[in-house]
């Protein structure tokens, strides 16, 4: 039973991470659409996400810009960091 509970918690955690990534992407796109994408706005949006998941700047920008495959994103965010991109 505890193995099933662990699997359920892990799936819920993955969904939460993916929801946060989707929100990051939506917010980034809104800045682009509104022509308000400045360095300051991008940093305010991306740095908390980057720090929370231990990502590099490049990894975070690839997620925000939707330049990363879904499977790569899941592996990266579940692993909490280096997904081969430094």
PDB file of C-alpha atoms in Angstrom:
ATOM      1  CA  UNK A   1       0.000   0.000   0.000  1.00  0.00           C
ATOM      2  CA  UNK A   2       2.791   2.444   0.813  1.00  0.00           C
ATOM      3  CA  UNK A   3       4.264   1.955  -2.661  1.00  0.00           C
ATOM      4  CA  UNK A   4       0.952   2.979  -4.220  1.00  0.00           C
ATOM      5  CA  UNK A   5       0.762   6.006  -1.925  1.00  0.00           C
ATOM      6  CA  UNK A   6       4.280   7.002  -2.953  1.00  0.00           C
ATOM      7  CA  UNK A   7       3.368   6.685  -6.625  1.00  0.00           C
ATOM      8  CA  UNK A   8       0.270   8.808  -6.126  1.00  0.00           C
ATOM      9  CA  UNK A   9       2.243  11.495  -4.278  1.00  0.00           C
ATOM     10  CA  UNK A  10       4.893  11.485  -6.981  1.00  0.00           C
ATOM     11  CA  UNK A  11       2.269  11.852  -9.712  1.00  0.00           C
ATOM     12  CA  UNK A  12       0.629  14.700  -7.794  1.00  0.00           C
ATOM     13  CA  UNK A  13       4.036  16.353  -7.409  1.00  0.00           C
ATOM     14  CA  UNK A  14       4.707  16.006 -11.121  1.00  0.00           C
ATOM     15  CA  UNK A  15       1.366  17.580 -11.957  1.00  0.00           C
ATOM     16  CA  UNK A  16       2.071  20.477  -9.604  1.00  0.00           C
ATOM     17  CA  UNK A  17       5.485  21.073 -11.199  1.00  0.00           C
ATOM     18  CA  UNK A  18       4.008  20.888 -14.672  1.00  0.00           C
ATOM     19  CA  UNK A  19       1.249  23.301 -13.673  1.00  0.00           C
ATOM     20  CA  UNK A  20       3.901  25.750 -12.447  1.00  0.00           C
ATOM     21  CA  UNK A  21       5.811  25.346 -15.710  1.00  0.00           C
ATOM     22  CA  UNK A  22       2.624  26.012 -17.682  1.00  0.00           C
ATOM     23  CA  UNK A  23       1.966  29.149 -15.619  1.00  0.00           C
ATOM     24  CA  UNK A  24       5.535  30.306 -16.284  1.00  0.00           C
ATOM     25  CA  UNK A  25       4.980  29.785 -20.025  1.00  0.00           C
ATOM     26  CA  UNK A  26       1.652  31.630 -19.991  1.00  0.00           C
ATOM     27  CA  UNK A  27       3.104  34.562 -18.069  1.00  0.00           C
ATOM     28  CA  UNK A  28       6.130  34.734 -20.366  1.00  0.00           C
ATOM     29  CA  UNK A  29       3.890  34.696 -23.452  1.00  0.00           C
ATOM     30  CA  UNK A  30       1.693  37.422 -21.958  1.00  0.00           C
ATOM     31  CA  UNK A  31       4.772  39.639 -21.532  1.00  0.00           C
ATOM     32  CA  UNK A  32       5.723  38.983 -25.161  1.00  0.00           C
ATOM     33  CA  UNK A  33       2.184  39.620 -26.426  1.00  0.00           C
ATOM     34  CA  UNK A  34       1.887  42.853 -24.456  1.00  0.00           C
ATOM     35  CA  UNK A  35       5.336  43.948 -25.632  1.00  0.00           C
ATOM     36  CA  UNK A  36       6.427  44.275 -22.000  1.00  0.00           C
ATOM     37  CA  UNK A  37       9.249  41.727 -22.092  1.00  0.00           C
ATOM     38  CA  UNK A  38      12.145  43.595 -20.542  1.00  0.00           C
ATOM     39  CA  UNK A  39      15.182  42.090 -18.862  1.00  0.00           C
ATOM     40  CA  UNK A  40      13.748  43.114 -15.492  1.00  0.00           C
ATOM     41  CA  UNK A  41      10.336  41.567 -16.208  1.00  0.00           C
ATOM     42  CA  UNK A  42      11.935  38.355 -17.479  1.00  0.00           C
ATOM     43  CA  UNK A  43      14.155  38.095 -14.397  1.00  0.00           C
ATOM     44  CA  UNK A  44      11.240  38.748 -12.045  1.00  0.00           C
ATOM     45  CA  UNK A  45       9.291  35.972 -13.722  1.00  0.00           C
ATOM     46  CA  UNK A  46      12.020  33.376 -14.255  1.00  0.00           C
ATOM     47  CA  UNK A  47      14.437  33.637 -11.316  1.00  0.00           C
ATOM     48  CA  UNK A  48      12.043  32.321  -8.632  1.00  0.00           C
ATOM     49  CA  UNK A  49      11.185  29.306 -10.823  1.00  0.00           C
ATOM     50  CA  UNK A  50      14.872  28.726 -11.632  1.00  0.00           C
ATOM     51  CA  UNK A  51      15.891  28.862  -7.989  1.00  0.00           C
ATOM     52  CA  UNK A  52      13.005  26.695  -6.772  1.00  0.00           C
ATOM     53  CA  UNK A  53      13.939  23.845  -9.128  1.00  0.00           C
ATOM     54  CA  UNK A  54      17.721  24.335  -9.215  1.00  0.00           C
ATOM     55  CA  UNK A  55      17.836  25.040 -12.945  1.00  0.00           C
ATOM     56  CA  UNK A  56      20.262  27.016 -15.043  1.00  0.00           C
ATOM     57  CA  UNK A  57      19.251  30.256 -16.735  1.00  0.00           C
ATOM     58  CA  UNK A  58      19.223  28.489 -20.102  1.00  0.00           C
ATOM     59  CA  UNK A  59      17.011  25.632 -18.864  1.00  0.00           C
ATOM     60  CA  UNK A  60      14.550  28.096 -17.363  1.00  0.00           C
ATOM     61  CA  UNK A  61      14.388  30.195 -20.528  1.00  0.00           C
ATOM     62  CA  UNK A  62      13.879  27.099 -22.678  1.00  0.00           C
ATOM     63  CA  UNK A  63      10.909  26.140 -20.501  1.00  0.00           C
ATOM     64  CA  UNK A  64       9.460  29.659 -20.522  1.00  0.00           C
ATOM     65  CA  UNK A  65       9.847  29.940 -24.308  1.00  0.00           C
ATOM     66  CA  UNK A  66       8.358  26.450 -24.903  1.00  0.00           C
ATOM     67  CA  UNK A  67      11.619  25.310 -26.498  1.00  0.00           C
ATOM     68  CA  UNK A  68      11.823  22.088 -24.474  1.00  0.00           C
ATOM     69  CA  UNK A  69      10.140  18.754 -25.174  1.00  0.00           C
ATOM     70  CA  UNK A  70       7.610  17.714 -22.539  1.00  0.00           C
ATOM     71  CA  UNK A  71       9.510  14.529 -21.666  1.00  0.00           C
ATOM     72  CA  UNK A  72      12.753  16.486 -21.207  1.00  0.00           C
ATOM     73  CA  UNK A  73      10.946  18.976 -18.987  1.00  0.00           C
ATOM     74  CA  UNK A  74       9.466  16.225 -16.794  1.00  0.00           C
ATOM     75  CA  UNK A  75      12.864  14.519 -16.420  1.00  0.00           C
ATOM     76  CA  UNK A  76      14.541  17.811 -15.606  1.00  0.00           C
ATOM     77  CA  UNK A  77      11.982  19.041 -13.089  1.00  0.00           C
ATOM     78  CA  UNK A  78      11.522  15.691 -11.345  1.00  0.00           C
ATOM     79  CA  UNK A  79      15.289  15.304 -11.108  1.00  0.00           C
ATOM     80  CA  UNK A  80      15.631  18.816  -9.750  1.00  0.00           C
ATOM     81  CA  UNK A  81      18.308  20.130 -12.038  1.00  0.00           C
ATOM     82  CA  UNK A  82      20.884  19.127 -14.625  1.00  0.00           C
ATOM     83  CA  UNK A  83      19.190  17.500 -17.569  1.00  0.00           C
ATOM     84  CA  UNK A  84      22.290  17.580 -19.707  1.00  0.00           C
ATOM     85  CA  UNK A  85      22.077  21.352 -20.301  1.00  0.00           C
ATOM     86  CA  UNK A  86      24.607  23.468 -18.470  1.00  0.00           C
TER      87      UNK A  86
END
